[in-house]
Coordinates of C-alpha atoms in Angstrom, one line a residue:
X1 CA 7.1 66.7 82.9
X2 CA 6.9 65.7 86.6
X3 CA 5.8 68.7 88.5
X4 CA 5.6 69.3 92.3
X5 CA 3.3 72.1 93.3
X6 CA 3.3 73.6 96.9
X7 CA 0.9 76.1 98.4
X8 CA -0.3 77.2 101.8
X9 CA -2.9 79.7 103.1
X10 CA -6.6 80.3 102.7
X11 CA -8.9 79.8 99.7
X12 CA -7.4 82.6 97.6
X13 CA -4.0 80.9 97.9
X14 CA -5.0 77.3 97.5
X15 CA -7.8 77.2 95.0
X16 CA -5.7 78.6 92.1
X17 CA -3.2 75.8 92.7
X18 CA -5.9 73.2 92.8
X19 CA -7.1 74.4 89.4
X20 CA -3.5 74.7 88.1
X21 CA -2.7 71.1 89.1
X22 CA -5.9 69.7 87.5
X23 CA -5.2 71.6 84.2
X24 CA -1.5 70.5 84.1
X25 CA -2.7 66.9 84.6
X26 CA -5.2 67.3 81.8
X27 CA -2.3 68.5 79.6
X28 CA -0.5 65.2 80.2
X29 CA 1.9 66.1 83.0
X30 CA 2.6 64.1 86.1
X31 CA 1.5 66.4 89.0
X32 CA 1.7 66.2 92.8
X33 CA 0.2 68.9 94.9
X34 CA 1.3 69.6 98.5
X35 CA -1.3 71.5 100.4
X36 CA -2.8 72.0 103.9
X37 CA -5.0 69.2 105.5
X38 CA -7.9 71.7 105.6
X39 CA -8.3 71.4 101.8
X40 CA -8.1 67.6 101.6
X41 CA -11.7 67.2 100.4
X42 CA -11.2 69.8 97.6
X43 CA -8.0 68.0 96.6
X44 CA -9.9 64.7 96.4
X45 CA -12.6 66.3 94.3
X46 CA -10.1 67.7 91.9
X47 CA -8.7 64.2 91.1
X48 CA -5.1 65.3 91.4
X49 CA -2.4 63.4 93.3
X50 CA -1.8 65.2 96.5
X51 CA 0.2 65.1 99.8
X52 CA -0.9 66.8 103.0
X53 CA 1.4 69.1 104.9
X54 CA 2.4 68.2 108.5
X55 CA 2.5 71.9 109.6
X56 CA -0.6 73.7 108.4
X57 CA -2.1 75.7 111.2
X58 CA -4.0 78.0 108.8
X59 CA -6.1 79.5 111.6
X60 CA -2.9 80.9 113.1
X61 CA -2.1 82.6 109.8
X62 CA -5.3 84.5 109.5
X63 CA -5.7 85.7 113.1
X64 CA -5.8 89.5 113.3
X65 CA -3.0 89.9 115.8
X66 CA -1.0 86.6 116.1
X67 CA 1.4 86.4 119.0
X68 CA 4.9 87.2 117.8
X69 CA 6.6 84.3 119.7
X70 CA 4.1 81.8 118.4
X71 CA 4.3 83.1 114.8
X72 CA 8.1 82.7 114.9
X73 CA 7.9 79.2 116.3
X74 CA 5.2 78.3 113.7
X75 CA 7.4 79.7 110.8
X76 CA 10.5 77.8 111.9
X77 CA 8.5 74.6 112.4
X78 CA 7.0 75.0 108.9
X79 CA 10.5 75.6 107.4
X80 CA 11.9 72.4 109.0
X81 CA 8.8 70.5 107.8
X82 CA 9.3 71.8 104.2
X83 CA 12.9 70.5 104.1
X84 CA 11.8 67.2 105.5
X85 CA 8.8 66.7 103.2
X86 CA 9.8 68.3 99.9
X87 CA 13.4 67.0 99.4
X88 CA 12.3 63.3 99.0
X89 CA 9.5 64.4 96.7
X90 CA 11.8 66.5 94.5
X91 CA 13.8 63.3 93.8
X92 CA 10.8 62.2 91.7
X93 CA 10.0 65.5 90.1
X94 CA 11.5 67.8 87.5
X95 CA 10.4 71.3 88.7
X96 CA 9.3 72.8 92.0
X97 CA 6.4 75.3 91.7
X98 CA 5.6 77.1 95.0
X99 CA 4.0 80.2 96.4
X100 CA 6.4 82.8 97.7
X101 CA 5.3 82.0 101.3
X102 CA 7.1 78.6 101.1
X103 CA 10.4 80.1 102.4
X104 CA 12.4 76.9 102.0
X105 CA 11.4 76.2 98.4
X106 CA 14.4 78.0 96.7
X107 CA 16.9 76.3 99.0
X108 CA 15.3 72.9 98.4
X109 CA 15.3 73.4 94.6
X110 CA 18.9 74.5 94.8
X111 CA 19.9 71.4 96.8
X112 CA 18.1 69.1 94.5
X113 CA 19.5 70.9 91.4
X114 CA 16.0 71.4 90.0
X115 CA 14.3 74.6 88.7
X116 CA 12.2 76.6 91.1
X117 CA 9.2 78.7 89.9
X118 CA 8.3 81.1 92.7
X119 CA 4.7 82.4 92.3
X120 CA 3.3 85.4 94.1
X121 CA -0.2 87.0 94.4
X122 CA 1.3 90.5 94.5
X123 CA 4.5 92.4 93.7
X124 CA 6.6 90.5 96.2
X125 CA 9.9 91.4 94.6
X126 CA 12.2 93.9 96.3
X127 CA 12.6 97.1 94.4
X128 CA 12.6 100.9 94.7
X129 CA 9.3 102.0 93.2
X130 CA 6.7 99.6 94.7
X131 CA 6.5 99.2 98.5
X132 CA 6.1 95.7 100.0
X133 CA 2.5 94.8 99.5
X134 CA 2.3 93.4 103.1
X135 CA 2.6 96.8 104.7
X136 CA -0.3 99.3 105.2
X137 CA 1.6 102.1 103.6
X138 CA 1.1 101.8 99.9
X139 CA 1.2 105.6 99.2
X140 CA 4.4 107.6 98.6
X141 CA 5.9 108.9 101.8
X142 CA 9.1 110.9 102.5
X143 CA 10.3 108.6 105.2
X144 CA 8.6 105.3 104.5
X145 CA 10.0 105.0 101.0
X146 CA 9.8 101.7 99.1
X147 CA 13.5 101.1 99.7
X148 CA 13.1 101.7 103.4
X149 CA 10.1 99.5 103.7
X150 CA 11.8 96.7 101.8
X151 CA 14.8 97.0 104.2
X152 CA 12.3 96.7 107.1
X153 CA 10.6 93.7 105.6
X154 CA 14.0 92.1 104.9
X155 CA 14.9 92.4 108.5
X156 CA 11.6 90.9 109.5
X157 CA 11.9 87.9 107.1
X158 CA 15.5 87.3 108.3
X159 CA 14.3 87.3 111.9
X160 CA 11.5 84.8 111.0
X161 CA 13.3 82.5 108.6
X162 CA 17.0 82.9 108.1
X163 CA 18.1 81.0 111.2
X164 CA 16.0 78.0 110.4
X165 CA 16.9 78.1 106.7
X166 CA 20.6 78.2 107.4
X167 CA 20.3 75.5 110.0
X168 CA 18.9 73.2 107.4
X169 CA 21.2 74.3 104.7
X170 CA 24.2 73.6 107.0
X171 CA 22.9 70.1 107.6
X172 CA 22.7 69.6 103.8
X173 CA 26.2 71.0 103.3
X174 CA 25.0 74.2 101.7
X175 CA 26.5 77.7 102.3
X176 CA 24.4 80.1 104.5
X177 CA 22.2 82.8 102.9
X178 CA 22.6 86.4 103.9
X179 CA 19.2 87.8 103.2
X180 CA 16.1 85.7 102.5
X181 CA 14.2 88.5 100.7
X182 CA 17.0 88.7 98.2
X183 CA 17.9 85.0 98.0
X184 CA 14.4 83.8 97.2
X185 CA 13.7 85.9 94.1
X186 CA 17.4 85.6 93.0
X187 CA 17.4 81.8 93.1
X188 CA 14.0 81.3 91.4
X189 CA 12.1 82.3 88.3
X190 CA 9.3 84.6 89.6
X191 CA 5.9 84.3 88.1
X192 CA 3.3 86.9 89.3
X193 CA -0.1 85.3 89.6
X194 CA -2.2 88.5 89.5
X195 CA -3.5 90.7 86.8
X196 CA -1.2 93.3 85.3
X197 CA -4.3 95.4 84.9
X198 CA -5.3 95.2 88.5
X199 CA -1.9 95.1 90.2
X200 CA 1.4 96.9 89.2
X201 CA 5.0 95.9 88.3
X202 CA 8.4 97.5 88.4
X203 CA 10.1 97.1 85.0
X204 CA 13.4 97.6 86.7
X205 CA 13.2 94.6 89.0
X206 CA 16.7 93.0 89.0
X207 CA 15.3 89.4 89.0
X208 CA 13.8 87.0 86.5
X209 CA 10.1 87.6 86.5
X210 CA 7.0 87.4 84.4
X211 CA 3.3 88.1 85.0
X212 CA 0.3 86.2 83.7
X213 CA -2.9 86.9 85.7
X214 CA -4.9 85.2 88.4
X215 CA -5.8 81.5 88.0
X216 CA -9.6 81.4 88.7
X217 CA -10.9 78.1 89.9
X218 CA -14.3 77.7 88.3
X219 CA -14.4 74.0 88.9
X220 CA -15.2 74.0 92.6
X221 CA -18.3 72.0 93.6
X222 CA -21.4 73.7 95.0
X223 CA -25.0 73.0 95.9
X224 CA -27.3 74.2 93.1
X225 CA -30.2 74.6 95.5
X226 CA -28.1 76.9 97.7
X227 CA -27.2 79.0 94.7
X228 CA -30.8 79.2 93.5
X229 CA -31.8 80.5 96.9
X230 CA -29.2 83.2 96.8
X231 CA -30.1 84.2 93.3
X232 CA -33.8 84.3 94.1
X233 CA -33.0 86.7 97.0
X234 CA -31.0 89.0 94.7
X235 CA -33.5 89.0 91.8
X236 CA -36.8 89.2 93.8
X237 CA -37.0 93.0 93.3
X238 CA -35.1 96.0 91.8
X239 CA -33.5 97.2 95.1
X240 CA -29.7 97.3 94.7
X241 CA -27.9 94.3 96.3
X242 CA -24.7 94.7 98.2
X243 CA -22.5 91.7 98.9
X244 CA -20.2 91.6 102.0
X245 CA -17.7 89.1 103.2
X246 CA -14.5 88.9 105.2
X247 CA -13.6 85.5 103.7
X248 CA -11.1 83.7 105.9
X249 CA -10.2 86.8 108.0
X250 CA -11.2 87.5 111.5
X251 CA -11.9 91.0 112.9
X252 CA -12.9 91.8 116.5
X253 CA -15.6 94.2 115.3
X254 CA -16.9 92.1 112.4
X255 CA -20.4 91.8 113.9
X256 CA -20.6 95.5 114.7
X257 CA -19.6 96.3 111.1
X258 CA -22.2 93.8 109.8
X259 CA -24.8 95.5 112.0
X260 CA -23.9 98.9 110.6
X261 CA -24.1 97.6 107.0
X262 CA -27.6 96.1 107.7
X263 CA -28.9 99.4 109.2
X264 CA -27.5 101.5 106.4
X265 CA -28.9 99.1 103.7
X266 CA -32.3 99.2 105.4
X267 CA -32.4 102.9 105.5
X268 CA -31.2 103.3 102.0
X269 CA -33.6 100.6 100.7
X270 CA -30.8 98.3 99.6
X271 CA -30.6 94.5 100.0
X272 CA -27.6 93.0 101.9
X273 CA -26.1 89.6 101.0
X274 CA -23.7 88.6 103.7
X275 CA -21.3 85.7 103.5
X276 CA -20.5 84.3 107.0
X277 CA -17.0 83.2 106.0
X278 CA -14.6 81.3 108.3
X279 CA -15.5 83.3 111.4
X280 CA -19.3 83.3 111.2
X281 CA -19.7 87.0 110.6
X282 CA -23.1 88.6 111.2
X283 CA -24.3 85.7 113.4
X284 CA -26.5 88.1 115.4
X285 CA -28.5 89.0 112.2
X286 CA -31.5 87.0 111.0
X287 CA -32.7 86.7 107.4
X288 CA -35.3 89.4 106.5
X289 CA -36.9 90.9 103.5
X290 CA -33.7 92.9 102.7
X291 CA -31.1 90.6 104.3
X292 CA -29.8 87.2 103.5
X293 CA -27.0 85.5 105.4
X294 CA -25.1 83.0 103.4
X295 CA -23.4 80.2 105.4
X296 CA -22.7 77.9 102.5
X297 CA -19.8 78.1 100.2
X298 CA -20.8 79.2 96.7
X299 CA -18.1 80.3 94.1
X300 CA -17.9 84.1 93.6
X301 CA -18.2 83.9 89.9
X302 CA -21.8 82.6 90.2
X303 CA -22.9 85.4 92.6
X304 CA -20.9 88.6 92.0
X305 CA -22.3 89.4 88.5
X306 CA -25.8 89.6 90.0
X307 CA -24.8 92.1 92.7
X308 CA -24.6 95.8 92.4
X309 CA -21.6 96.4 94.6
X310 CA -19.1 94.2 96.6
X311 CA -17.6 95.0 99.9
X312 CA -14.9 92.6 101.1
X313 CA -11.6 92.1 103.0
X314 CA -9.3 92.5 100.0
X315 CA -7.9 89.0 99.6
X316 CA -6.3 88.6 96.2
X317 CA -8.9 86.0 95.1
X318 CA -11.9 88.1 96.1
X319 CA -10.4 91.3 94.6
X320 CA -9.8 89.6 91.3
X321 CA -13.2 87.9 91.3
X322 CA -15.0 91.2 92.0
X323 CA -13.0 92.8 89.2
X324 CA -13.8 90.0 86.8
X325 CA -17.5 90.4 87.6
X326 CA -17.5 94.1 86.4
X327 CA -18.9 95.4 89.6
X328 CA -17.7 98.3 91.8
X329 CA -15.9 97.2 95.0
X330 CA -14.8 98.5 98.3
X331 CA -12.2 96.9 100.5
X332 CA -12.1 96.6 104.3
X333 CA -8.4 95.6 104.8
X334 CA -7.3 93.7 107.9
X335 CA -3.9 92.2 107.3
X336 CA -1.0 91.8 104.8
X337 CA -1.6 92.6 101.2
X338 CA -5.2 93.6 101.6
X339 CA -4.1 97.2 102.1
X340 CA -2.3 97.0 98.8
X341 CA -5.3 95.8 96.9
X342 CA -7.5 98.4 98.6
X343 CA -5.1 101.1 97.4
X344 CA -5.1 99.7 93.9
X345 CA -8.9 99.6 93.7
X346 CA -9.1 103.3 94.6
X347 CA -6.3 104.3 92.2
X348 CA -7.9 102.4 89.3
X349 CA -11.3 104.1 90.0
X350 CA -13.1 100.8 90.7
X351 CA -14.5 102.0 94.0
X352 CA -14.0 104.4 96.8
X353 CA -11.1 104.3 99.3
X354 CA -10.8 101.5 101.8
X355 CA -12.7 101.5 105.1
X356 CA -11.2 100.3 108.4
X357 CA -13.7 98.0 110.2
X358 CA -12.4 99.1 113.6
X359 CA -13.9 102.5 114.6
X360 CA -15.6 103.5 111.4
X361 CA -18.7 105.5 112.2
X362 CA -22.1 104.9 110.7
X363 CA -22.1 108.3 109.0
X364 CA -18.7 107.6 107.4
X365 CA -19.7 104.2 106.2
X366 CA -23.0 105.4 104.9
X367 CA -21.3 108.0 102.8
X368 CA -18.9 105.4 101.4
X369 CA -21.7 103.0 100.5
X370 CA -23.8 105.6 98.8
X371 CA -20.8 106.6 96.7
X372 CA -20.0 102.9 95.9
X373 CA -23.6 102.2 94.7
X374 CA -24.4 105.4 92.9
X375 CA -21.1 106.6 91.3
X376 CA -21.4 105.9 87.6
X377 CA -17.7 106.3 87.1
X378 CA -17.0 103.2 89.2
X379 CA -19.5 101.2 87.2
X380 CA -17.9 102.2 83.8
X381 CA -14.4 101.5 84.9
X382 CA -15.4 98.2 86.5
X383 CA -17.0 97.1 83.2
X384 CA -13.8 98.0 81.4
X385 CA -11.7 96.0 83.9
X386 CA -14.0 93.0 83.5
X387 CA -13.1 92.8 79.8
X388 CA -9.4 93.0 80.5
X389 CA -9.5 90.4 83.2
X390 CA -11.6 88.0 81.2
X391 CA -9.3 88.3 78.2
X392 CA -6.1 87.8 80.2
X393 CA -6.1 84.0 80.5
X394 CA -4.1 83.6 83.7
X395 CA -4.4 79.8 83.9
X396 CA -3.3 79.3 80.2
X397 CA -0.4 81.8 80.7
X398 CA 1.0 80.0 83.7
X399 CA 0.7 76.6 82.1
X400 CA 2.6 77.8 79.0
X401 CA 5.2 79.3 81.3
X402 CA 5.7 76.0 83.1
X403 CA 5.8 74.1 79.8
X404 CA 8.5 76.3 78.5
X405 CA 10.8 74.5 80.8
X406 CA 10.4 71.3 78.9
X407 CA 13.6 71.9 76.8
X408 CA 15.5 73.1 79.9
X409 CA 15.1 69.8 81.8
X410 CA 15.8 67.4 78.9

């Protein structure tokens, strides 16, 4: 089959598609991957055929408080670019496989009369039992019910995308859509790229959907000497090692939070392994006997199993990698679905409740960290989750799902 894959975002969004594209190519399919310019080197290293997107201001996507006007302009610019770039490519491909953030994908597939597989890293399907995972209200609420929150999100999506989508659809001679949040899942086959054991689903969703697990990318290159240096720090003594990272996310108080972590770890006789991430977190701290600041990219699967606890921003990739490692975790949510994953970690007993970076006191944080490191229940449940995640086979499940279309397109 000839497959066009489209993704956008940070590492947790793009790396699974890089691995998926490479695996599909190995299985004999003709694959083209559309991705942001930022990941061109990784695309080259993967050996897949790729095209770079014209509108890919990833930095603007991960800012803590993006300007509303600029966000709307960016979204509309990206939608126009998607129609312009993807329609010619679809003439040469059989199936369009995209993340749910590619708002134009269902319309493009509809125009080209090709199947569309819409993937999502969370329960991004409207329903009445699961709130939208992009809102910081994952708990039941008498006013902020799931239905109310989905209606709120639908209005926001329509404000962001509907005008641009309908403008392009009109140009192509297509009828307008009424609601993007309903049109996208209704005109696609929805494949959820997260673990059914870590996330949740609504069996009453009124759309075509399946779930298969997260596609871990264990083929990313890294420097072996950098890894040896990190492992040497972790294993040099028996003090518990805590890992901390904000990944691609920014937070105004990231350095204050890193400083609190260092002070608490020093007082509790823990070691702290801090990943600088995209925004150079912890730049004011220097390597010491109990502190190592990692400014090189090393895959999570090589580090997490050696740590005793993991504190992170709650990105879907990091959350699943921590779960796969069998280590307790605590989330410091900043934007979008990070609040959802923080709530799931607490409900599943894999760690304590989330911590907000802004305004958390040293006393509050210290109590959370002590619980994270010493609570035996977290460790037991994390080990059980590790076995479930490792046996799930997310990459194989998605490949088989895609290959099930072979008969449909012939």
